[in-house]
mmCIF file of C-alpha atoms in Angstrom:
data_model
loop_
_atom_site.group_PDB
_atom_site.id
_atom_site.type_symbol
_atom_site.label_atom_id
_atom_site.label_comp_id
_atom_site.label_asym_id
_atom_site.label_seq_id
_atom_site.Cartn_x
_atom_site.Cartn_y
_atom_site.Cartn_z
ATOM 1 C CA MET F 11 154.197 7.481 -80.272
ATOM 2 C CA ASN F 12 152.672 9.623 -77.523
ATOM 3 C CA LEU F 13 154.118 9.264 -74.045
ATOM 4 C CA VAL F 14 150.877 10.089 -72.217
ATOM 5 C CA ALA F 15 148.067 7.516 -72.346
ATOM 6 C CA ASP F 16 144.846 8.448 -74.118
ATOM 7 C CA ARG F 17 142.843 7.775 -70.951
ATOM 8 C CA LEU F 18 144.273 10.943 -69.382
ATOM 9 C CA ASP F 19 142.542 12.978 -72.080
ATOM 10 C CA ARG F 20 139.244 12.031 -70.421
ATOM 11 C CA ILE F 21 140.062 13.953 -67.242
ATOM 12 C CA ALA F 22 141.219 17.420 -66.188
ATOM 13 C CA PRO F 23 143.398 18.586 -63.296
ATOM 14 C CA SER F 24 141.432 19.224 -60.098
ATOM 15 C CA GLN F 25 140.301 22.825 -60.429
ATOM 16 C CA THR F 26 140.012 23.349 -56.679
ATOM 17 C CA ILE F 27 143.641 22.311 -56.272
ATOM 18 C CA THR F 28 144.629 24.519 -59.222
ATOM 19 C CA VAL F 29 142.983 27.633 -57.737
ATOM 20 C CA THR F 30 144.500 26.965 -54.303
ATOM 21 C CA ALA F 31 147.959 26.572 -55.851
ATOM 22 C CA LYS F 32 147.548 29.861 -57.746
ATOM 23 C CA ALA F 33 146.530 31.680 -54.562
ATOM 24 C CA ARG F 34 149.566 30.295 -52.732
ATOM 25 C CA ALA F 35 151.842 31.402 -55.575
ATOM 26 C CA LEU F 36 150.408 34.919 -55.493
ATOM 27 C CA LYS F 37 150.893 35.087 -51.725
ATOM 28 C CA ALA F 38 154.490 33.899 -52.111
ATOM 29 C CA ALA F 39 155.019 36.693 -54.628
ATOM 30 C CA GLY F 40 153.869 39.260 -52.085
ATOM 31 C CA ARG F 41 150.225 39.735 -53.092
ATOM 32 C CA ASP F 42 147.618 40.289 -50.382
ATOM 33 C CA VAL F 43 145.437 37.249 -51.089
ATOM 34 C CA ILE F 44 142.687 35.715 -48.962
ATOM 35 C CA GLY F 45 142.293 32.071 -49.930
ATOM 36 C CA LEU F 46 138.734 30.752 -49.752
ATOM 37 C CA SER F 47 139.226 27.939 -52.255
ATOM 38 C CA SER F 48 140.581 25.095 -50.141
ATOM 39 C CA GLY F 49 138.351 22.403 -48.684
ATOM 40 C CA GLU F 50 140.443 21.949 -45.581
ATOM 41 C CA PRO F 51 139.651 22.632 -41.900
ATOM 42 C CA ASP F 52 141.737 25.416 -40.402
ATOM 43 C CA PHE F 53 141.742 23.607 -37.035
ATOM 44 C CA ASP F 54 144.657 21.509 -35.817
ATOM 45 C CA THR F 55 144.236 17.781 -35.306
ATOM 46 C CA PRO F 56 143.111 17.189 -31.676
ATOM 47 C CA GLN F 57 145.955 16.421 -29.280
ATOM 48 C CA ASN F 58 144.697 12.985 -28.213
ATOM 49 C CA ILE F 59 144.855 11.856 -31.847
ATOM 50 C CA LYS F 60 148.380 13.182 -32.301
ATOM 51 C CA ASP F 61 149.418 11.472 -29.057
ATOM 52 C CA ALA F 62 148.087 8.145 -30.353
ATOM 53 C CA ALA F 63 150.226 8.494 -33.473
ATOM 54 C CA ILE F 64 153.310 9.256 -31.379
ATOM 55 C CA ARG F 65 152.664 6.191 -29.231
ATOM 56 C CA ALA F 66 152.371 4.060 -32.359
ATOM 57 C CA ILE F 67 155.760 5.267 -33.546
ATOM 58 C CA GLN F 68 157.334 4.666 -30.151
ATOM 59 C CA ASN F 69 155.799 1.191 -29.982
ATOM 60 C CA GLY F 70 157.218 0.237 -33.353
ATOM 61 C CA ASP F 71 153.878 0.074 -35.194
ATOM 62 C CA THR F 72 155.680 1.108 -38.352
ATOM 63 C CA LYS F 73 155.324 -1.967 -40.547
ATOM 64 C CA TYR F 74 153.033 -2.949 -43.393
ATOM 65 C CA THR F 75 149.466 -3.713 -42.402
ATOM 66 C CA ASP F 76 146.789 -5.705 -44.176
ATOM 67 C CA VAL F 77 145.878 -3.937 -47.422
ATOM 68 C CA ALA F 78 142.327 -3.285 -46.199
ATOM 69 C CA GLY F 79 143.503 -1.891 -42.856
ATOM 70 C CA THR F 80 144.459 -2.993 -39.372
ATOM 71 C CA PRO F 81 141.972 -5.164 -37.467
ATOM 72 C CA ALA F 82 141.750 -2.439 -34.802
ATOM 73 C CA LEU F 83 140.759 0.275 -37.265
ATOM 74 C CA ARG F 84 138.340 -1.893 -39.233
ATOM 75 C CA ALA F 85 136.627 -2.769 -35.942
ATOM 76 C CA ALA F 86 136.560 0.915 -34.925
ATOM 77 C CA VAL F 87 134.979 1.877 -38.256
ATOM 78 C CA ALA F 88 132.360 -0.866 -37.929
ATOM 79 C CA ALA F 89 131.558 0.407 -34.417
ATOM 80 C CA LYS F 90 131.329 3.978 -35.744
ATOM 81 C CA PHE F 91 128.774 3.001 -38.413
ATOM 82 C CA LYS F 92 126.703 1.161 -35.817
ATOM 83 C CA ARG F 93 126.937 3.974 -33.259
ATOM 84 C CA ASP F 94 126.212 6.878 -35.592
ATOM 85 C CA SER F 95 123.887 5.356 -38.187
ATOM 86 C CA GLY F 96 122.660 2.044 -36.843
ATOM 87 C CA ILE F 97 124.275 0.141 -39.728
ATOM 88 C CA ASP F 98 125.729 -3.297 -39.009
ATOM 89 C CA TYR F 99 128.955 -3.926 -40.911
ATOM 90 C CA LYS F 100 131.331 -6.730 -39.993
ATOM 91 C CA PRO F 101 135.014 -5.719 -39.842
ATOM 92 C CA GLU F 102 135.645 -7.763 -42.997
ATOM 93 C CA GLU F 103 133.073 -5.542 -44.761
ATOM 94 C CA ILE F 104 135.237 -2.473 -44.051
ATOM 95 C CA ILE F 105 138.122 -1.121 -46.100
ATOM 96 C CA ILE F 106 140.616 1.595 -45.132
ATOM 97 C CA ALA F 107 142.116 3.716 -47.911
ATOM 98 C CA THR F 108 144.486 6.622 -48.377
ATOM 99 C CA GLY F 109 141.759 9.239 -48.170
ATOM 100 C CA GLY F 110 138.156 9.209 -49.273
ATOM 101 C CA LYS F 111 139.151 9.883 -52.872
ATOM 102 C CA GLN F 112 140.905 6.512 -53.060
ATOM 103 C CA VAL F 113 137.753 4.788 -51.791
ATOM 104 C CA ILE F 114 135.801 6.371 -54.647
ATOM 105 C CA PHE F 115 138.496 5.565 -57.190
ATOM 106 C CA ASN F 116 138.760 1.939 -56.072
ATOM 107 C CA ALA F 117 135.007 1.345 -55.994
ATOM 108 C CA LEU F 118 134.320 2.809 -59.422
ATOM 109 C CA LEU F 119 137.377 1.401 -61.164
ATOM 110 C CA ALA F 120 136.585 -2.040 -59.758
ATOM 111 C CA THR F 121 132.975 -2.039 -60.986
ATOM 112 C CA ILE F 122 132.443 0.196 -64.026
ATOM 113 C CA ASN F 123 132.630 -1.286 -67.506
ATOM 114 C CA PRO F 124 132.845 0.834 -70.674
ATOM 115 C CA GLY F 125 129.532 2.565 -71.256
ATOM 116 C CA ASP F 126 128.157 2.115 -67.741
ATOM 117 C CA GLU F 127 126.450 5.255 -66.447
ATOM 118 C CA ALA F 128 126.826 6.952 -63.071
ATOM 119 C CA ILE F 129 124.150 9.446 -62.015
ATOM 120 C CA ILE F 130 125.646 12.497 -60.301
ATOM 121 C CA PRO F 131 123.464 15.286 -58.876
ATOM 122 C CA THR F 132 124.995 18.686 -59.597
ATOM 123 C CA PRO F 133 126.531 20.846 -58.259
ATOM 124 C CA CYS F 134 128.988 18.069 -57.442
ATOM 125 C CA TRP F 135 132.509 17.617 -56.146
ATOM 126 C CA VAL F 136 134.965 18.090 -59.000
ATOM 127 C CA SER F 137 136.464 14.579 -58.891
ATOM 128 C CA TYR F 138 133.330 12.440 -59.286
ATOM 129 C CA PRO F 139 132.901 12.923 -63.051
ATOM 130 C CA ASP F 140 136.596 12.509 -63.794
ATOM 131 C CA ILE F 141 136.884 9.281 -61.819
ATOM 132 C CA VAL F 142 133.833 7.890 -63.643
ATOM 133 C CA SER F 143 135.346 8.913 -66.979
ATOM 134 C CA LEU F 144 138.733 7.431 -66.116
ATOM 135 C CA ALA F 145 136.952 4.135 -65.415
ATOM 136 C CA GLU F 146 135.454 4.406 -68.950
ATOM 137 C CA GLY F 147 132.011 5.147 -67.609
ATOM 138 C CA THR F 148 129.636 7.966 -68.517
ATOM 139 C CA PRO F 149 128.677 10.644 -65.969
ATOM 140 C CA VAL F 150 124.973 11.536 -66.118
ATOM 141 C CA PHE F 151 124.363 14.921 -64.525
ATOM 142 C CA VAL F 152 121.141 15.883 -62.762
ATOM 143 C CA PRO F 153 121.025 19.665 -62.119
ATOM 144 C CA CYS F 154 119.672 20.562 -58.671
ATOM 145 C CA GLY F 155 119.293 24.313 -58.262
ATOM 146 C CA GLN F 156 119.347 26.676 -55.322
ATOM 147 C CA ASN F 157 115.553 27.007 -55.353
ATOM 148 C CA ALA F 158 115.354 23.278 -54.511
ATOM 149 C CA GLY F 159 118.026 23.598 -51.832
ATOM 150 C CA PHE F 160 120.550 21.991 -54.234
ATOM 151 C CA LYS F 161 118.907 18.580 -53.633
ATOM 152 C CA MET F 162 117.734 15.939 -56.091
ATOM 153 C CA THR F 163 114.111 14.814 -56.077
ATOM 154 C CA GLY F 164 112.791 11.316 -56.556
ATOM 155 C CA GLU F 165 111.260 12.374 -59.871
ATOM 156 C CA GLN F 166 114.622 13.625 -61.130
ATOM 157 C CA LEU F 167 116.321 10.384 -60.122
ATOM 158 C CA GLU F 168 113.640 8.262 -61.800
ATOM 159 C CA ALA F 169 114.002 10.228 -65.041
ATOM 160 C CA ALA F 170 117.796 9.832 -65.052
ATOM 161 C CA ILE F 171 117.884 6.030 -64.677
ATOM 162 C CA THR F 172 118.421 4.032 -67.860
ATOM 163 C CA PRO F 173 119.283 0.375 -68.595
ATOM 164 C CA LYS F 174 122.948 1.479 -68.539
ATOM 165 C CA THR F 175 122.834 3.005 -65.034
ATOM 166 C CA LYS F 176 125.364 1.327 -62.740
ATOM 167 C CA TRP F 177 125.758 3.871 -59.929
ATOM 168 C CA LEU F 178 124.114 6.756 -58.155
ATOM 169 C CA ILE F 179 126.733 8.929 -56.435
ATOM 170 C CA ILE F 180 125.394 11.101 -53.632
ATOM 171 C CA ASN F 181 127.314 13.449 -51.318
ATOM 172 C CA ASN F 182 125.619 14.256 -48.007
ATOM 173 C CA PRO F 183 126.355 16.962 -46.832
ATOM 174 C CA SER F 184 127.551 18.261 -50.162
ATOM 175 C CA ASN F 185 130.689 19.789 -51.496
ATOM 176 C CA PRO F 186 130.336 22.476 -52.947
ATOM 177 C CA THR F 187 126.943 23.590 -51.610
ATOM 178 C CA GLY F 188 126.746 22.362 -48.008
ATOM 179 C CA ALA F 189 123.258 21.058 -48.788
ATOM 180 C CA ALA F 190 122.255 17.976 -46.792
ATOM 181 C CA TYR F 191 119.464 15.416 -47.023
ATOM 182 C CA ASN F 192 117.509 14.354 -43.963
ATOM 183 C CA ALA F 193 115.880 10.922 -43.661
ATOM 184 C CA GLU F 194 112.580 12.047 -45.163
ATOM 185 C CA GLU F 195 114.297 13.520 -48.225
ATOM 186 C CA LEU F 196 116.456 10.446 -48.744
ATOM 187 C CA LYS F 197 113.392 8.191 -48.452
ATOM 188 C CA LYS F 198 112.061 9.697 -51.669
ATOM 189 C CA LEU F 199 115.261 8.581 -53.399
ATOM 190 C CA THR F 200 115.404 5.138 -51.808
ATOM 191 C CA ASP F 201 111.808 4.461 -52.877
ATOM 192 C CA VAL F 202 112.932 4.974 -56.470
ATOM 193 C CA LEU F 203 116.064 2.864 -56.011
ATOM 194 C CA LEU F 204 114.038 -0.084 -54.706
ATOM 195 C CA ARG F 205 112.309 -0.192 -58.090
ATOM 196 C CA HIS F 206 115.660 -0.447 -59.908
ATOM 197 C CA PRO F 207 117.555 -3.438 -58.498
ATOM 198 C CA ASP F 208 120.565 -3.083 -60.826
ATOM 199 C CA VAL F 209 121.531 0.403 -59.610
ATOM 200 C CA TRP F 210 124.276 0.591 -56.973
ATOM 201 C CA ILE F 211 124.571 3.517 -54.575
ATOM 202 C CA PHE F 212 127.740 5.298 -53.493
ATOM 203 C CA THR F 213 127.087 7.625 -50.572
ATOM 204 C CA ASP F 214 129.923 9.984 -49.672
ATOM 205 C CA ASP F 215 129.278 11.069 -46.073
ATOM 206 C CA ILE F 216 132.672 12.664 -45.412
ATOM 207 C CA TYR F 217 131.086 15.885 -44.021
ATOM 208 C CA GLU F 218 128.581 13.996 -41.843
ATOM 209 C CA LYS F 219 129.843 15.454 -38.547
ATOM 210 C CA LEU F 220 129.571 19.047 -39.764
ATOM 211 C CA ALA F 221 125.872 19.958 -39.598
ATOM 212 C CA TYR F 222 124.142 22.925 -38.012
ATOM 213 C CA ASP F 223 120.968 24.115 -36.309
ATOM 214 C CA GLY F 224 120.133 20.640 -35.053
ATOM 215 C CA PHE F 225 120.076 19.187 -38.563
ATOM 216 C CA THR F 226 121.022 15.496 -38.747
ATOM 217 C CA PRO F 227 122.151 14.211 -42.146
ATOM 218 C CA ALA F 228 120.914 10.708 -42.906
ATOM 219 C CA THR F 229 122.579 7.982 -44.955
ATOM 220 C CA ILE F 230 121.123 5.542 -47.460
ATOM 221 C CA VAL F 231 121.291 2.215 -45.610
ATOM 222 C CA GLN F 232 120.102 3.857 -42.404
ATOM 223 C CA VAL F 233 116.970 5.028 -44.229
ATOM 224 C CA GLU F 234 116.415 1.882 -46.284
ATOM 225 C CA PRO F 235 118.188 -1.268 -44.982
ATOM 226 C CA ARG F 236 116.969 -3.239 -48.012
ATOM 227 C CA LEU F 237 119.542 -1.333 -50.087
ATOM 228 C CA ARG F 238 122.451 -2.536 -47.953
ATOM 229 C CA ASP F 239 123.539 -5.210 -50.449
ATOM 230 C CA ARG F 240 124.153 -2.633 -53.192
ATOM 231 C CA THR F 241 125.364 0.399 -51.256
ATOM 232 C CA ILE F 242 128.838 1.557 -50.315
ATOM 233 C CA THR F 243 128.871 3.920 -47.323
ATOM 234 C CA MET F 244 131.982 6.093 -47.365
ATOM 235 C CA ASN F 245 133.345 8.358 -44.662
ATOM 236 C CA GLY F 246 136.703 9.359 -43.238
ATOM 237 C CA CYS F 247 138.661 11.385 -40.709
ATOM 238 C CA SER F 248 139.721 14.388 -42.783
ATOM 239 C CA LYS F 249 136.875 16.839 -42.189
ATOM 240 C CA GLY F 250 135.253 15.971 -38.848
ATOM 241 C CA TYR F 251 138.575 15.377 -37.076
ATOM 242 C CA ALA F 252 140.718 17.937 -38.966
ATOM 243 C CA MET F 253 142.971 15.181 -40.285
ATOM 244 C CA THR F 254 143.301 16.020 -43.988
ATOM 245 C CA GLY F 255 147.045 15.340 -44.145
ATOM 246 C CA TRP F 256 146.743 11.985 -42.374
ATOM 247 C CA ARG F 257 144.923 10.574 -45.436
ATOM 248 C CA ILE F 258 142.351 8.253 -43.884
ATOM 249 C CA GLY F 259 139.194 7.313 -45.741
ATOM 250 C CA PHE F 260 137.062 4.266 -45.087
ATOM 251 C CA ALA F 261 133.940 2.522 -46.285
ATOM 252 C CA GLY F 262 131.512 -0.248 -45.472
ATOM 253 C CA ALA F 263 130.068 -2.354 -48.294
ATOM 254 C CA PRO F 264 129.031 -5.875 -49.243
ATOM 255 C CA LEU F 265 131.921 -8.308 -48.914
ATOM 256 C CA ALA F 266 132.213 -8.986 -52.659
ATOM 257 C CA LEU F 267 132.782 -5.285 -53.366
ATOM 258 C CA ILE F 268 135.242 -4.924 -50.478
ATOM 259 C CA LYS F 269 137.241 -7.867 -51.866
ATOM 260 C CA ALA F 270 137.314 -6.290 -55.320
ATOM 261 C CA MET F 271 138.499 -2.965 -53.901
ATOM 262 C CA ASP F 272 141.088 -4.772 -51.750
ATOM 263 C CA LYS F 273 142.400 -6.529 -54.868
ATOM 264 C CA LEU F 274 142.774 -3.236 -56.723
ATOM 265 C CA GLN F 275 144.333 -1.445 -53.762
ATOM 266 C CA GLY F 276 146.763 -4.334 -53.293
ATOM 267 C CA GLN F 277 148.176 -3.624 -56.740
ATOM 268 C CA SER F 278 148.297 0.150 -56.318
ATOM 269 C CA THR F 279 149.030 1.751 -52.949
ATOM 270 C CA SER F 280 148.693 -1.309 -50.697
ATOM 271 C CA ASN F 281 147.977 -0.329 -47.084
ATOM 272 C CA THR F 282 147.376 3.143 -45.683
ATOM 273 C CA SER F 283 150.064 4.488 -43.320
ATOM 274 C CA SER F 284 150.206 2.387 -40.169
ATOM 275 C CA ILE F 285 150.736 5.526 -38.073
ATOM 276 C CA SER F 286 147.696 7.262 -39.561
ATOM 277 C CA GLN F 287 145.619 4.163 -38.915
ATOM 278 C CA ALA F 288 146.613 4.155 -35.244
ATOM 279 C CA ALA F 289 145.643 7.825 -35.010
ATOM 280 C CA ALA F 290 142.300 7.097 -36.685
ATOM 281 C CA VAL F 291 141.474 4.420 -34.095
ATOM 282 C CA GLU F 292 141.807 7.077 -31.407
ATOM 283 C CA ALA F 293 139.803 9.576 -33.447
ATOM 284 C CA LEU F 294 136.869 7.183 -33.767
ATOM 285 C CA ASN F 295 137.033 5.560 -30.327
ATOM 286 C CA GLY F 296 138.270 8.472 -28.235
ATOM 287 C CA PRO F 297 136.652 11.709 -26.973
ATOM 288 C CA GLN F 298 134.430 13.485 -29.511
ATOM 289 C CA GLU F 299 134.172 16.909 -27.862
ATOM 290 C CA SER F 300 136.492 18.545 -30.397
ATOM 291 C CA ILE F 301 133.865 18.061 -33.100
ATOM 292 C CA ASN F 302 131.301 20.074 -31.155
ATOM 293 C CA GLY F 303 133.770 22.928 -30.813
ATOM 294 C CA MET F 304 134.492 22.986 -34.542
ATOM 295 C CA VAL F 305 130.798 22.828 -35.432
ATOM 296 C CA GLU F 306 130.043 25.811 -33.195
ATOM 297 C CA VAL F 307 132.728 27.896 -34.901
ATOM 298 C CA TYR F 308 131.737 26.830 -38.411
ATOM 299 C CA LYS F 309 128.094 27.695 -37.738
ATOM 300 C CA ARG F 310 129.039 31.191 -36.625
ATOM 301 C CA ARG F 311 131.145 31.670 -39.723
ATOM 302 C CA ARG F 312 128.432 30.305 -41.997
ATOM 303 C CA ASP F 313 125.859 32.714 -40.616
ATOM 304 C CA MET F 314 128.205 35.674 -40.989
ATOM 305 C CA VAL F 315 129.248 34.821 -44.551
ATOM 306 C CA VAL F 316 125.692 34.212 -45.773
ATOM 307 C CA GLU F 317 124.510 37.492 -44.271
ATOM 308 C CA LEU F 318 127.355 39.524 -45.771
ATOM 309 C CA LEU F 319 127.223 37.926 -49.223
ATOM 310 C CA ASN F 320 123.504 38.568 -49.502
ATOM 311 C CA LYS F 321 124.267 42.283 -49.104
ATOM 312 C CA ALA F 322 126.444 42.248 -52.248
ATOM 313 C CA PRO F 323 124.574 43.426 -55.360
ATOM 314 C CA GLY F 324 124.113 40.651 -57.908
ATOM 315 C CA LEU F 325 124.661 37.785 -55.451
ATOM 316 C CA ARG F 326 122.151 35.428 -53.840
ATOM 317 C CA CYS F 327 123.427 33.004 -51.197
ATOM 318 C CA HIS F 328 121.569 29.982 -49.826
ATOM 319 C CA LYS F 329 122.169 29.048 -46.163
ATOM 320 C CA PRO F 330 123.479 25.451 -46.161
ATOM 321 C CA GLU F 331 122.749 22.720 -43.631
ATOM 322 C CA GLY F 332 126.285 21.346 -43.365
ATOM 323 C CA ALA F 333 129.933 21.122 -44.510
ATOM 324 C CA PHE F 334 131.920 24.396 -44.596
ATOM 325 C CA TYR F 335 130.997 25.855 -47.979
ATOM 326 C CA VAL F 336 128.557 28.312 -49.445
ATOM 327 C CA PHE F 337 127.721 28.386 -53.151
ATOM 328 C CA PRO F 338 126.356 31.818 -54.050
ATOM 329 C CA ASP F 339 124.497 32.544 -57.278
ATOM 330 C CA MET F 340 126.295 35.326 -59.193
ATOM 331 C CA ASN F 341 124.003 35.510 -62.243
ATOM 332 C CA GLY F 342 123.058 39.041 -61.227
ATOM 333 C CA CYS F 343 126.579 40.091 -62.231
ATOM 334 C CA ILE F 344 126.511 38.568 -65.719
ATOM 335 C CA GLY F 345 126.889 41.190 -68.456
ATOM 336 C CA LYS F 346 128.431 43.791 -66.149
ATOM 337 C CA THR F 347 131.956 45.192 -66.256
ATOM 338 C CA THR F 348 134.212 45.335 -63.209
ATOM 339 C CA LYS F 349 135.986 48.452 -62.012
ATOM 340 C CA GLY F 350 139.146 46.973 -63.522
ATOM 341 C CA GLY F 351 137.504 46.708 -66.944
ATOM 342 C CA ARG F 352 136.727 42.954 -67.010
ATOM 343 C CA LEU F 353 133.450 41.967 -68.701
ATOM 344 C CA ILE F 354 131.684 39.284 -66.646
ATOM 345 C CA SER F 355 130.317 36.794 -69.167
ATOM 346 C CA ALA F 356 130.474 33.711 -66.921
ATOM 347 C CA ASP F 357 131.311 32.587 -63.392
ATOM 348 C CA LYS F 358 134.927 31.952 -64.371
ATOM 349 C CA ASP F 359 135.308 35.625 -65.362
ATOM 350 C CA PHE F 360 133.865 36.589 -61.980
ATOM 351 C CA VAL F 361 136.293 34.525 -59.879
ATOM 352 C CA GLU F 362 139.321 35.426 -61.995
ATOM 353 C CA ALA F 363 138.559 39.139 -61.775
ATOM 354 C CA LEU F 364 137.804 38.843 -58.060
ATOM 355 C CA LEU F 365 141.235 37.299 -57.498
ATOM 356 C CA ASP F 366 143.055 39.777 -59.738
ATOM 357 C CA GLU F 367 141.301 42.933 -58.535
ATOM 358 C CA GLU F 368 140.508 42.198 -54.882
ATOM 359 C CA GLY F 369 142.814 39.317 -53.943
ATOM 360 C CA VAL F 370 140.063 36.853 -52.977
ATOM 361 C CA ALA F 371 140.484 33.283 -54.205
ATOM 362 C CA THR F 372 137.286 31.280 -54.786
ATOM 363 C CA VAL F 373 136.299 28.502 -57.218
ATOM 364 C CA HIS F 374 133.966 29.045 -60.174
ATOM 365 C CA GLY F 375 130.735 27.075 -60.362
ATOM 366 C CA ASP F 376 131.479 25.489 -63.730
ATOM 367 C CA ALA F 377 134.184 23.442 -61.989
ATOM 368 C CA PHE F 378 131.345 21.778 -60.072
ATOM 369 C CA ILE F 379 129.236 21.291 -63.228
ATOM 370 C CA PHE F 380 126.954 24.170 -62.219
ATOM 371 C CA PRO F 381 127.649 27.508 -63.928
ATOM 372 C CA GLY F 382 126.500 30.855 -62.614
ATOM 373 C CA HIS F 383 127.756 30.267 -59.093
ATOM 374 C CA PHE F 384 131.035 30.175 -57.155
ATOM 375 C CA ARG F 385 132.223 28.302 -54.081
ATOM 376 C CA ILE F 386 133.553 29.827 -50.893
ATOM 377 C CA SER F 387 135.087 27.770 -48.105
ATOM 378 C CA TYR F 388 134.524 29.321 -44.684
ATOM 379 C CA ALA F 389 137.107 27.054 -43.068
ATOM 380 C CA THR F 390 139.297 30.020 -42.227
ATOM 381 C CA SER F 391 139.393 32.727 -39.579
ATOM 382 C CA ASP F 392 136.511 35.079 -38.827
ATOM 383 C CA GLU F 393 138.768 38.041 -39.561
ATOM 384 C CA ALA F 394 139.783 36.728 -42.975
ATOM 385 C CA LEU F 395 136.174 35.922 -43.855
ATOM 386 C CA ARG F 396 134.913 39.336 -42.800
ATOM 387 C CA GLU F 397 137.603 41.059 -44.858
ATOM 388 C CA ALA F 398 137.004 38.774 -47.853
ATOM 389 C CA CYS F 399 133.268 39.469 -47.788
ATOM 390 C CA ALA F 400 133.946 43.207 -47.604
ATOM 391 C CA ARG F 401 136.140 42.900 -50.685
ATOM 392 C CA ILE F 402 133.474 40.875 -52.511
ATOM 393 C CA GLN F 403 130.870 43.516 -51.678
ATOM 394 C CA ARG F 404 133.187 46.246 -52.951
ATOM 395 C CA PHE F 405 133.910 44.227 -56.086
ATOM 396 C CA CYS F 406 130.186 43.787 -56.851
ATOM 397 C CA GLU F 407 129.324 47.400 -56.011
ATOM 398 C CA GLY F 408 132.008 48.575 -58.459
ATOM 399 C CA MET F 409 130.419 46.799 -61.431
ATOM 400 C CA ARG F 410 128.616 48.769 -64.100
#
């Protein structure tokens, strides 16, 4: 009898986490490695948020909370959705989870039956397909290339919908590409969704605060309020407030779905940390100036990285609207051999050789269901990025 359940054969370890762990191990062994694989802000959590957590500890707010979150945080999240997107959610239509990933896991596991399909535009975050598969659903991938700005069209969505479609999962702005939909672009998708009343929508807006050049990402219910009763709007504190380790994700959704997710969470993790929830109240209700400072720095880094990567032979890099990633096309390097003697047959060969020969850790595009590309996170220092890009240029120039 096998110890490990068969369901685990449907999923793979997170490849972004795997690459980051390898880079850390190489650094610990003394290698000169620049890690560009982690999706984590390099900024510290703002002081006012840390102070709120300290006050919560000192005040004894260290007990269990309601599974779905404290009343204060659920109210703060509802106010955030109204303030930022004009969406009216009651506090009881809000759930707080241990990170955005748990929101996704709870929603899909609570709703997907065997054989149900979930449409996922690609490139996509590595965990979406595996969570769908773990729930015994079927991921349906819709490739969205660089020439289309890595965005799905209404025609593509229409063609992907079948009688088995249960969910559309959309990430705006996107990991791994940084591509973001504005209201006009989303309207083309919502027009299709109105014609298919059995399709639910999961919108992952975790990078919402990180957008550049005056671009404003939209969200589904904001664009089409008639889809409110079958949409879950997810967000969190990890990216916009540099709070990855605090593990705070949240979502607004119809009450029946929130109750189902609450039931599942009650039998798994129960409530999110009471201290993290107190900090999140301050993040959402307190001063927001820290976000503007981060956005300014990220924009500068984005512009620098895109410019430098486009100087590397064989690479073509799109300038994204948001998040802190770029997703360069490396097909111009396919078939070449590196200075170290590695034949580049696929994107995985490229990133492995880049790490081995130049000490730059990135993530191959196939991990995001989009071969021929690789992901770089520019959530690190200007100096590290400039040096990493110089190494990438040297790596590409050395190919024959």
